[in-house]
Coordinates of C-alpha atoms in Angstrom, one line a residue:
Chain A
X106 CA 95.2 119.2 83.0
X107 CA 91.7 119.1 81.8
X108 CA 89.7 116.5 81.4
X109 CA 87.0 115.3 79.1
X110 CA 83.8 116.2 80.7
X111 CA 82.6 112.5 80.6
X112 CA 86.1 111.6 82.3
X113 CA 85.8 113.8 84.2
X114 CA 81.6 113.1 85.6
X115 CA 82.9 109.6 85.8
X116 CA 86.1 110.2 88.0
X117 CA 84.2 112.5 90.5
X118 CA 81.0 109.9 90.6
X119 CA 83.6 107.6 91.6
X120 CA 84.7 109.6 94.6
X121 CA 81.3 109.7 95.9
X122 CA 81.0 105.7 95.7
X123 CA 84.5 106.0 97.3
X124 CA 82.4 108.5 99.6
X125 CA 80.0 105.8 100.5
X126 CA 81.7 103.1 100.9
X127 CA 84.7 104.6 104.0
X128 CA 82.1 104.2 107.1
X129 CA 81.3 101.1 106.3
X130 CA 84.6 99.7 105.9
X131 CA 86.2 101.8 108.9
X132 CA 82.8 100.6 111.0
X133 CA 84.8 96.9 110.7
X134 CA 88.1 98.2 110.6
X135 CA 90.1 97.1 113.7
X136 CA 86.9 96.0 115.2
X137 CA 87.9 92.5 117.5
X138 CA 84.4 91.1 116.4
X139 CA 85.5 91.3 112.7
X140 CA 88.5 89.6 112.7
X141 CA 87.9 86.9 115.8
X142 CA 84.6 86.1 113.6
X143 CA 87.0 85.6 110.9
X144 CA 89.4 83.7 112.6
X145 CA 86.5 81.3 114.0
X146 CA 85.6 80.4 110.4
X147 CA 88.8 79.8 109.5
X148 CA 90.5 82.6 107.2
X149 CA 88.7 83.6 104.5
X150 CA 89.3 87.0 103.1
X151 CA 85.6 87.9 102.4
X152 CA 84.8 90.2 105.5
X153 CA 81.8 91.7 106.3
X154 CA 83.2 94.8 105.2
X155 CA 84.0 93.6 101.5
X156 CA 80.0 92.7 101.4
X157 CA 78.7 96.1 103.0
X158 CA 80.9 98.1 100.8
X159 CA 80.1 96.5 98.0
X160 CA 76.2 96.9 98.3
X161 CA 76.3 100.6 99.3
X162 CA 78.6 101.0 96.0
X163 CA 76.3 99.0 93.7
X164 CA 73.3 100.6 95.1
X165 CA 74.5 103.8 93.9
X166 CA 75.4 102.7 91.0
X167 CA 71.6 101.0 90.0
X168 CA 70.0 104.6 90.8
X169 CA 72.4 106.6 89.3
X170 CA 74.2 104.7 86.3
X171 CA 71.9 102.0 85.5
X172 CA 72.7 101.7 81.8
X173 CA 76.7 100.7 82.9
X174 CA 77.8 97.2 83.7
X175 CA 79.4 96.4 87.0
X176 CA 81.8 93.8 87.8
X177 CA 82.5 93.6 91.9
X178 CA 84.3 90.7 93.8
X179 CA 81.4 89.8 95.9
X180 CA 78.2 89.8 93.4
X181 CA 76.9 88.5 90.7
X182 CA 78.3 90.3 87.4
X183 CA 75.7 92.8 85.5
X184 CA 76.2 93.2 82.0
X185 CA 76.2 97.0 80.2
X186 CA 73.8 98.7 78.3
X187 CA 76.1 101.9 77.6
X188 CA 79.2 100.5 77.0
X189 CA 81.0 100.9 80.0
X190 CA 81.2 98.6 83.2
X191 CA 81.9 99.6 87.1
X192 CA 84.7 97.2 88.2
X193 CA 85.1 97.1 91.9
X194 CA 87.2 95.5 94.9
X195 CA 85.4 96.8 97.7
X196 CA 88.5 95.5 100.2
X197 CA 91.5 94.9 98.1
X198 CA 94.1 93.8 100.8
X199 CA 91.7 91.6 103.2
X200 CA 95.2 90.5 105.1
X201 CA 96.4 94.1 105.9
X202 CA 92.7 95.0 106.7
X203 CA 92.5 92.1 109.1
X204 CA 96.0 92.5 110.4
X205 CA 94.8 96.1 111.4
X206 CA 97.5 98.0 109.1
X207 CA 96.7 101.4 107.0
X208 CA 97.3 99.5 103.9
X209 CA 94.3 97.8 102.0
X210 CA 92.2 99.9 99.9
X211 CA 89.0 100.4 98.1
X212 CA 88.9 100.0 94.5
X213 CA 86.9 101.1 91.7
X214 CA 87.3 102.0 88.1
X215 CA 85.2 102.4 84.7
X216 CA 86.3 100.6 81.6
X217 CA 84.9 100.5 78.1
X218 CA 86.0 97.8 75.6
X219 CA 89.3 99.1 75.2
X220 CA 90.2 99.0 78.5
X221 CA 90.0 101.2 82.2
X222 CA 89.5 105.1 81.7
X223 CA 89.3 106.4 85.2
X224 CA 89.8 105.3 88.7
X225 CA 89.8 105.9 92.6
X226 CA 92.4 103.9 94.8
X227 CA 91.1 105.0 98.4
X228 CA 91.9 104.1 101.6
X229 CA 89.9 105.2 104.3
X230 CA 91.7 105.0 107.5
X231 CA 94.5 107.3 105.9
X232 CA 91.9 109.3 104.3
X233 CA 94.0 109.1 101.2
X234 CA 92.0 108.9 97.9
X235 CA 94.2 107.8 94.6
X236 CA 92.4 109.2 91.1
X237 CA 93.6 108.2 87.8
X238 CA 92.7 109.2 84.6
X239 CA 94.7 106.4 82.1
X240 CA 97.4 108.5 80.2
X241 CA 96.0 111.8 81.1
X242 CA 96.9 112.4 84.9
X243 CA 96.6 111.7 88.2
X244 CA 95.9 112.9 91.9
X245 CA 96.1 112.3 95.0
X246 CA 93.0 113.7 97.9
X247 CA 94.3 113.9 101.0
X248 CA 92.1 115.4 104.0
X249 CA 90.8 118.9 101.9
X250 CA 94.1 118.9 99.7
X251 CA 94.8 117.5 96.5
X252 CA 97.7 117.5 94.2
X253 CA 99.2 116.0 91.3
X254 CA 100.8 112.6 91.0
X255 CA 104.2 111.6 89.6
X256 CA 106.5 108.5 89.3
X257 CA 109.9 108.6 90.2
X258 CA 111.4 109.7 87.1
X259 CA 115.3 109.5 88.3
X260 CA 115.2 105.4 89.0
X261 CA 118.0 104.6 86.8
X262 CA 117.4 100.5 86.5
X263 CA 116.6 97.7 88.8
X264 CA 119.6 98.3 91.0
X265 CA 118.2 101.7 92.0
X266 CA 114.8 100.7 92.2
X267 CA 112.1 100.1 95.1
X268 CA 110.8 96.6 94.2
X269 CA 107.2 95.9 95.6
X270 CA 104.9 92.1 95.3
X271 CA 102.3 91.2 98.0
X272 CA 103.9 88.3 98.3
X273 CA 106.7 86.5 96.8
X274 CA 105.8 83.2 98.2
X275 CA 103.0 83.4 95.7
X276 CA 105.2 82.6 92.3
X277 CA 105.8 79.0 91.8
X278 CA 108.5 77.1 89.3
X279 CA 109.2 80.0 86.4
X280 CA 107.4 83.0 87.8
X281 CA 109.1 82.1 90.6
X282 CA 112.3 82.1 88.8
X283 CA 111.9 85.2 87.3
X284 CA 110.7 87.4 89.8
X285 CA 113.7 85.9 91.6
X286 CA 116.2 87.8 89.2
X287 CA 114.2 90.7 89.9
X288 CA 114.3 90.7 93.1
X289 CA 117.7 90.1 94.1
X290 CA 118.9 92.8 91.7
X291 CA 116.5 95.6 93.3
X292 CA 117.7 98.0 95.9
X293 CA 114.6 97.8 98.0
X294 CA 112.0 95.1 98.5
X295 CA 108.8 95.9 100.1
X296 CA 105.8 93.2 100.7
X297 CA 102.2 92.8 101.6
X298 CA 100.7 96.4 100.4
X299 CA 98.6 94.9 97.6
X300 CA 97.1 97.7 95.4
X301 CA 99.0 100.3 97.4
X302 CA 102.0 99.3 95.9
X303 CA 100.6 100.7 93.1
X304 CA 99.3 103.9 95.1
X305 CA 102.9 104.1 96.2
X306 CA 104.2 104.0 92.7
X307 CA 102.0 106.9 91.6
X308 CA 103.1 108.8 94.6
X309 CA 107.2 108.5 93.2
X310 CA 107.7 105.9 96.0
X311 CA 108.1 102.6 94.9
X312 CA 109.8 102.0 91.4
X313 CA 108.5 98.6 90.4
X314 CA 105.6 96.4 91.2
X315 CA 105.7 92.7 89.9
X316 CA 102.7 90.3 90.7
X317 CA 100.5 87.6 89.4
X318 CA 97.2 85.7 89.8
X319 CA 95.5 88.9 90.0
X320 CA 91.4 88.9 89.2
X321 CA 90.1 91.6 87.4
X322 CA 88.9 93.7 90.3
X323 CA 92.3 93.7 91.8
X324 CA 93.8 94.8 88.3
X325 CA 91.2 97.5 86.6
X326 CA 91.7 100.5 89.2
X327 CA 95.7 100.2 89.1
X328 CA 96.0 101.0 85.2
X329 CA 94.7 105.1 85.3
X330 CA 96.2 105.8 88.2
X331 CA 99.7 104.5 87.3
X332 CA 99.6 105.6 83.6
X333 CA 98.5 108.9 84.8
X334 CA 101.0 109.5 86.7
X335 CA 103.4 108.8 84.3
X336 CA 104.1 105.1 84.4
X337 CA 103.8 102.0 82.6
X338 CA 101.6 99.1 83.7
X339 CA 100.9 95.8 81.4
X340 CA 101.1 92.1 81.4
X341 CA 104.3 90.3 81.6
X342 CA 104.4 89.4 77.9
X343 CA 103.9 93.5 77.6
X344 CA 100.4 93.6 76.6
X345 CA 96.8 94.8 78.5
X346 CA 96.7 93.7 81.8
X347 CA 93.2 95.1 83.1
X348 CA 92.0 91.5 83.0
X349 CA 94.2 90.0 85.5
X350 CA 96.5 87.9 85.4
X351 CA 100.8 88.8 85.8
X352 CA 101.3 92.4 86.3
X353 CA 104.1 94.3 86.1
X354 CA 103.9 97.8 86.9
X355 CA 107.0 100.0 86.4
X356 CA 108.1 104.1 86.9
X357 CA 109.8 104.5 83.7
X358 CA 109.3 103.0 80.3
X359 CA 113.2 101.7 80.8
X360 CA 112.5 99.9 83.8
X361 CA 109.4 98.7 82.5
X362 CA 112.0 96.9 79.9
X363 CA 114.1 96.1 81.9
X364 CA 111.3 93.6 84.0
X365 CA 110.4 92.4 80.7
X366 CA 113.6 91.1 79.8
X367 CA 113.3 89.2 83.1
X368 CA 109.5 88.6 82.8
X369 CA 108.9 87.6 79.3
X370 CA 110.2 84.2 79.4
X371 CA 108.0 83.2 82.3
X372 CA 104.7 84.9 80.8
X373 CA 101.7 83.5 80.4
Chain B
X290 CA 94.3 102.7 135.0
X291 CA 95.7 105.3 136.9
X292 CA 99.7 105.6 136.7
X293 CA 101.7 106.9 139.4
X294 CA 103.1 110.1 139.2
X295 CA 106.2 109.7 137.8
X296 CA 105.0 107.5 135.1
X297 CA 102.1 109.7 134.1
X298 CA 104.1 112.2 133.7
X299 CA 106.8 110.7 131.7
X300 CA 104.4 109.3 129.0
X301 CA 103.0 113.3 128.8
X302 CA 106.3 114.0 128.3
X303 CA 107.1 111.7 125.6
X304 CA 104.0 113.2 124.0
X305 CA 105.7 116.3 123.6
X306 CA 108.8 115.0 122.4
X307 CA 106.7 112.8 119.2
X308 CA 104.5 116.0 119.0
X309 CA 107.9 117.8 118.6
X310 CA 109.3 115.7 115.8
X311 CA 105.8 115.1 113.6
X312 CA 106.2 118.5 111.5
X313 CA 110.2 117.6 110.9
X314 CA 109.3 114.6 109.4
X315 CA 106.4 115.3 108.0
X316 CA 108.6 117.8 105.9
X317 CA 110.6 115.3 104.7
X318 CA 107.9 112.3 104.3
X319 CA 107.4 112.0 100.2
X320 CA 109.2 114.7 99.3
X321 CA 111.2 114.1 96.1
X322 CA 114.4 116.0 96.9
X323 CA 114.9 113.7 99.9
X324 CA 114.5 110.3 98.4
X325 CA 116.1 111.6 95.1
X326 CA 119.5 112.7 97.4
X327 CA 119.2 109.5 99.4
X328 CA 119.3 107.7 95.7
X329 CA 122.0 109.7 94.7
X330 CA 124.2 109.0 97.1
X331 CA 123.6 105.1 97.4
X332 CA 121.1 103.4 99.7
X333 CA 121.5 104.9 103.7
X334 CA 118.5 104.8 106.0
X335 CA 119.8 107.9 107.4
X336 CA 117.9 111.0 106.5
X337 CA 117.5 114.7 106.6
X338 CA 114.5 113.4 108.7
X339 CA 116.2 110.9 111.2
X340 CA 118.8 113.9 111.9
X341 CA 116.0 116.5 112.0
X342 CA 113.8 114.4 114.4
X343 CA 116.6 113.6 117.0
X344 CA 117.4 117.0 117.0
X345 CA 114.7 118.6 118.2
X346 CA 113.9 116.0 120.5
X347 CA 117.5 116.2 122.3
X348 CA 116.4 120.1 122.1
X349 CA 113.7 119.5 124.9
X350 CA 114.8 116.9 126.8
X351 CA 118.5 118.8 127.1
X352 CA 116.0 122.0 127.9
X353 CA 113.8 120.0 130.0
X354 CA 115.3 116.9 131.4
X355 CA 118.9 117.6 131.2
X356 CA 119.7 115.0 134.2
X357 CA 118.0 112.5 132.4
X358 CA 120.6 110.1 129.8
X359 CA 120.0 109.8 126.2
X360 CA 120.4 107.3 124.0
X361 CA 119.8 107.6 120.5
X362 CA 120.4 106.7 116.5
X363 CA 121.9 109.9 115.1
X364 CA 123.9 111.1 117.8
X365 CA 126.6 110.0 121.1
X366 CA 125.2 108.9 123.9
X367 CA 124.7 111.7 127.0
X368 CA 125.2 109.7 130.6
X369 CA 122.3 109.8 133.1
X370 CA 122.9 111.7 136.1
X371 CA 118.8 110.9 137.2
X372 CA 119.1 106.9 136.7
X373 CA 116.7 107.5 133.4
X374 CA 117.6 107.1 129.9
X375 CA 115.6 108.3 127.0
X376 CA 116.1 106.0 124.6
X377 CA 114.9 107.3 120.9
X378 CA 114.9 105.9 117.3
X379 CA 113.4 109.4 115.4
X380 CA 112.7 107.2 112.2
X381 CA 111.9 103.6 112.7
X382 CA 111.4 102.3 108.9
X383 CA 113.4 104.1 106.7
X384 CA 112.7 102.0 103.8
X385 CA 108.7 102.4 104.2
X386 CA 109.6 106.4 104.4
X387 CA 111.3 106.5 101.5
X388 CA 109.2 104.2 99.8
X389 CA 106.1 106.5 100.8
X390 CA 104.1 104.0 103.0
X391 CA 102.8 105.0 105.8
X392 CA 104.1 102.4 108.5
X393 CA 107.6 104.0 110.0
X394 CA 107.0 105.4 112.8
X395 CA 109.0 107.7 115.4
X396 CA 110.0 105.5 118.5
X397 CA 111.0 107.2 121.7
X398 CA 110.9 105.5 125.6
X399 CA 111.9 106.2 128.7
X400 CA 114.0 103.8 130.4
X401 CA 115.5 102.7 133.9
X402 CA 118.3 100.4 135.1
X403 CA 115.3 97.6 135.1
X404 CA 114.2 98.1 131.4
X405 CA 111.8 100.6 129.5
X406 CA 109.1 102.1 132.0
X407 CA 106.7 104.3 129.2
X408 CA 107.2 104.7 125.3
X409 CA 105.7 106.5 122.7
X410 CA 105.3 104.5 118.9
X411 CA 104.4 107.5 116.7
X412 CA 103.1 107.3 113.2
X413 CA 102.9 111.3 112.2
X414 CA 101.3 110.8 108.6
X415 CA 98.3 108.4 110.1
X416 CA 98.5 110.8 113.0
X417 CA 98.4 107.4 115.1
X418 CA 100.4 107.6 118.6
X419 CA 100.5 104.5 120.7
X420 CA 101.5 104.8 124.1
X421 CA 102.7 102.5 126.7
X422 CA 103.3 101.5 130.5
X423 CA 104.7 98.5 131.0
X424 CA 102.5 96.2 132.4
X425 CA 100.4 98.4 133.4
X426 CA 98.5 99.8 130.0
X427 CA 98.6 100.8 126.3
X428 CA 96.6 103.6 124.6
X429 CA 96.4 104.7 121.2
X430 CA 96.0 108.5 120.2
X431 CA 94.1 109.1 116.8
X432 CA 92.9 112.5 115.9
X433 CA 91.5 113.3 118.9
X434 CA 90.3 110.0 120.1
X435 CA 92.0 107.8 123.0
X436 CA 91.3 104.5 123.8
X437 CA 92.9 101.4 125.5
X438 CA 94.9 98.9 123.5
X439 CA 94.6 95.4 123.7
X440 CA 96.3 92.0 122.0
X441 CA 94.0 89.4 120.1
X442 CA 94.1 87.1 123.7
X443 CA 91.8 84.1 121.1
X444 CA 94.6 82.9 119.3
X445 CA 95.0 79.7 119.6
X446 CA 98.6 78.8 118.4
X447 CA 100.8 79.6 115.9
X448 CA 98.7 78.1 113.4
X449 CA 95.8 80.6 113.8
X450 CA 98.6 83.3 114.3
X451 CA 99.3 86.3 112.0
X452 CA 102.8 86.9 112.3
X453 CA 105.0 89.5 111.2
X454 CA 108.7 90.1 110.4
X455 CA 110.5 93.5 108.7
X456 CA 112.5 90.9 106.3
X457 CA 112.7 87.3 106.1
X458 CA 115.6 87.6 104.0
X459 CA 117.4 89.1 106.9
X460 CA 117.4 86.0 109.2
X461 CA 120.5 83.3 108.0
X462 CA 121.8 79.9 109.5
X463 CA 119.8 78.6 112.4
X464 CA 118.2 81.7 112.7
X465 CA 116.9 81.3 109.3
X466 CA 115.3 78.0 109.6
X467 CA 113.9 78.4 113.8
X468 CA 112.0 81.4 111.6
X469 CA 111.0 79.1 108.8
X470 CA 109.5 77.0 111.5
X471 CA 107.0 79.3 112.4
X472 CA 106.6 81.1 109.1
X473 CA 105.2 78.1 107.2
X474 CA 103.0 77.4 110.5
X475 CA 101.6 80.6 110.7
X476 CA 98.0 81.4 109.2
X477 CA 98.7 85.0 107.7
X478 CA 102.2 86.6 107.2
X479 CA 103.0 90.3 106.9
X480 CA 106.5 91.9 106.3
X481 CA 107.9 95.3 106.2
X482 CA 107.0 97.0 109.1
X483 CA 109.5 97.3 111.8
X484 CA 107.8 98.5 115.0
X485 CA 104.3 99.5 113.5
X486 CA 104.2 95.5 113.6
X487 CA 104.4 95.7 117.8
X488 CA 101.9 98.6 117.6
X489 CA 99.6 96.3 115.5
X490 CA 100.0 93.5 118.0
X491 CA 98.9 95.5 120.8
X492 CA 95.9 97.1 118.5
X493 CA 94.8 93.2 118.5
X494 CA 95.6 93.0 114.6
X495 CA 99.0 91.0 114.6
X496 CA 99.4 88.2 116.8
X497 CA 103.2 87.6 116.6
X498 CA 106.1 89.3 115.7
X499 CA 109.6 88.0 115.5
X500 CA 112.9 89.6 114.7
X501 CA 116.6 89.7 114.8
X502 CA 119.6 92.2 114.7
X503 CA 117.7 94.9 116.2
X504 CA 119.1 97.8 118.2
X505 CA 118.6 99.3 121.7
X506 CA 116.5 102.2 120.1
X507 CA 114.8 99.7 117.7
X508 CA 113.7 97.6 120.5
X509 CA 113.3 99.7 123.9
X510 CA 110.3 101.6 122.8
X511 CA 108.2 98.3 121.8
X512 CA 108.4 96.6 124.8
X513 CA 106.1 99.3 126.7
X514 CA 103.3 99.4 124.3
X515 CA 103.0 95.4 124.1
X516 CA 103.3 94.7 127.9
X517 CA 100.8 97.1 128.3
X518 CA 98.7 95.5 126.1
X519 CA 98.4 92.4 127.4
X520 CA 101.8 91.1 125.3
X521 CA 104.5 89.1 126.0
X522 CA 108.0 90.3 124.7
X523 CA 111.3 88.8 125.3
X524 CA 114.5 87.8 123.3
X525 CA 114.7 84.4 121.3
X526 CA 115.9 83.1 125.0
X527 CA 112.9 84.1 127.1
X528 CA 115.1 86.8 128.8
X529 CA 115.0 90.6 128.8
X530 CA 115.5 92.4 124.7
X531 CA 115.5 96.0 125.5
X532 CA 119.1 95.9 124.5
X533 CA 117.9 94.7 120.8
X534 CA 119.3 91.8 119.1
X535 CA 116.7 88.7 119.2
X536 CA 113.0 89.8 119.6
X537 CA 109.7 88.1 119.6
X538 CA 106.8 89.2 121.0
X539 CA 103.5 87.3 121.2
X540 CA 100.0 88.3 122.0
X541 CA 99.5 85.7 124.8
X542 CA 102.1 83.5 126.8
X543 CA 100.7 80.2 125.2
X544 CA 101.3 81.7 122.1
X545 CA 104.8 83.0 123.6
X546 CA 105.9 79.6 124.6
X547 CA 105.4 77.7 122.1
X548 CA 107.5 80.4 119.4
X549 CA 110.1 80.2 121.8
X550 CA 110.0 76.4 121.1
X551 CA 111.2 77.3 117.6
X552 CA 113.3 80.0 118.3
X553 CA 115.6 78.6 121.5
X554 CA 117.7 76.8 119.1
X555 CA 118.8 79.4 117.4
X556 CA 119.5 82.4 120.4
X557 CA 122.0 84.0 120.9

């Protein structure tokens, strides 16, 4: 399809902060020093690389879109002059990334006030880059090839569906509860992939991603690359979820209501 | 290190059998038609791509090594007349695969009446290939690059440890709570990943990896790549696990001992 050219500026100026951010993560990727200097300090999920990438990203973005906001895990927020704001997680997935597995990811997307319009899931090792424009499409870059992106469209309820949470140790007392009921009734549960469950999703993988206590960095670049692709991502009470918060990400608008009905009484 | 012979040759060998198997998988890794069949027909880790995979390896080594046994997931065993048996799992995660991560991997050793000599753990969409001689070295492949593998030797205990398991939800009974043990001890824990969780051990990501219920070609192939790493890997016991069943595998033997503290209770 074709996009808006504003979209469509703003979704390839994303790629190239996507661009500049790879070498710096991959410089610490698997690097001993990076994770035994971690592990000295105790573990804290704020590497080296989530600062460098970070400050190569929001350099670009001050010489070449200084009128937008940007909102980034590691700085200071900087309000917009245009309307729309740069939300970043420069290492979403500090765990995987630290555990040395091909599974954490760079995030960035651009929202005005009605929510995220565009956005890049990319992870460098893999070389895979994520694009999402909300509702319109979305794509998936893969070493010089790139092709369009599509939920599973065939998952025909829980029962049949790949569930995905980073972690379900993380719900307590009713979330707990409820993503129980979820997750006992799934076919297939998958763990720790952070935003690449949501990659995944995109990709007709995974069926269902159910989480909570997500910040707005972590939340932003999942909307336009899920709702491209043809799914359904919102809060678990059904409404935006590009805040934060409880997420509940599904393939089909059916199993999107069928979470709910699970979800809803534990919402927020 | 230098290898004898016999050994060098071997992992060369094994080389060819992974290189062999990549484009059959490959074909199969996030296609639509294959996960939408597997759906179709219920929930069964076997796919076109484990059949595909163990075919064309049992091709060469039939052409190539046809004194040599085989041992594999997909098809009856073939005796050894040579005193070697090639022991191969051609897709090691089938849930990752058809969930679209990129964290199965294609698992193929070479063993003797003493245990596994040299493995391959092959990861054909990362294009990562970790190689092993047991206790003698471990190298990973990556698009051209080779370079030696080594474990994380600076933990300092299970309480600094990332661990990793394929499913908690798989252990029950005393096995079940000897896990528990260490799983609310540990600093970090990842699950889901079968044997890329040994190959992230002996990259120096991981630091401990326990399991239960696996099979000979789950577990042959792993035991290589971490004792050439620097690793320890045994059963729940302390004794030999290239037979499967009980695994856990440790990036030093301090680290090693004091798992096996949790787990003796439970062995088998």
């Amino acid at each position: 399809m074709t996009l808006p050219d504003a979209l469509s500026e703003a979704l390839s100026f994303a790629g190239r902060l996507a661009d500049a951010g790879r070498p710096v993560a991959l410089e610490h990727f698997r690097s001993g020093a990076a994770a035994d200097n971690k592990h000295a300090a105790g573990f804290d999920p704020v590497t080296a690389a989530d600062r460098g990438v970070e400050a190569v990203i929001r350099e670009l973005l001050a010489e070449h879109r200084p009128r937008d906001g940007v909102i980034g895990e590691e700085g200071a927020p900087s309000p917009s002059r245009s309307g729309l704001t740069w939300v970043i997680d420069p290492i979403d997935g500090t765990r995987a990334f630290i555990a040395g597995l091909p599974t954490w990811t760079t995030l960035i997307a651009l929202q005005d006030e009605t929510g995220p319009l565009i956005s890049v899931i990319d992870q460098p090792f893999t070389g895979e880059r994520f694009l999402g424009a909300a509702n319109r499409g979305a794509w998936l870059e893969h070493r010089g090839d790139r092709r369009p992106l599509s939920v599973r469209e065939g998952v025909s309820g829980i029962s049949d569906a790949i569930l995905s949470t980073t972690d379900p140790g993380l719900f307590e007392g009713r979330e707990a509860d409820a993503f129980s009921g979820i997750a006992v009734a799934a076919k297939v549960r998958r763990y720790g992939l952070d935003a690449y469950a949501y990659a995944a999703l995109a990709l007709g993988g995974v069926d269902l991603v159910v989480e909570s206590g997500l910040k707005a960095w972590d939340a932003a670049a999942l909307i336009p690359v899920v709702t491209g692709a043809g799914g359904v991502v919102t809060s678990w009470s059904g409404g935006p979820c590009h805040g934060g918060g409880q997420v509940v990400a599904a393939a089909t608008p059916a199993l999107h209501a069928e979470a709910l009905t699970h979800l809803a009484s534990a919402s927020a």
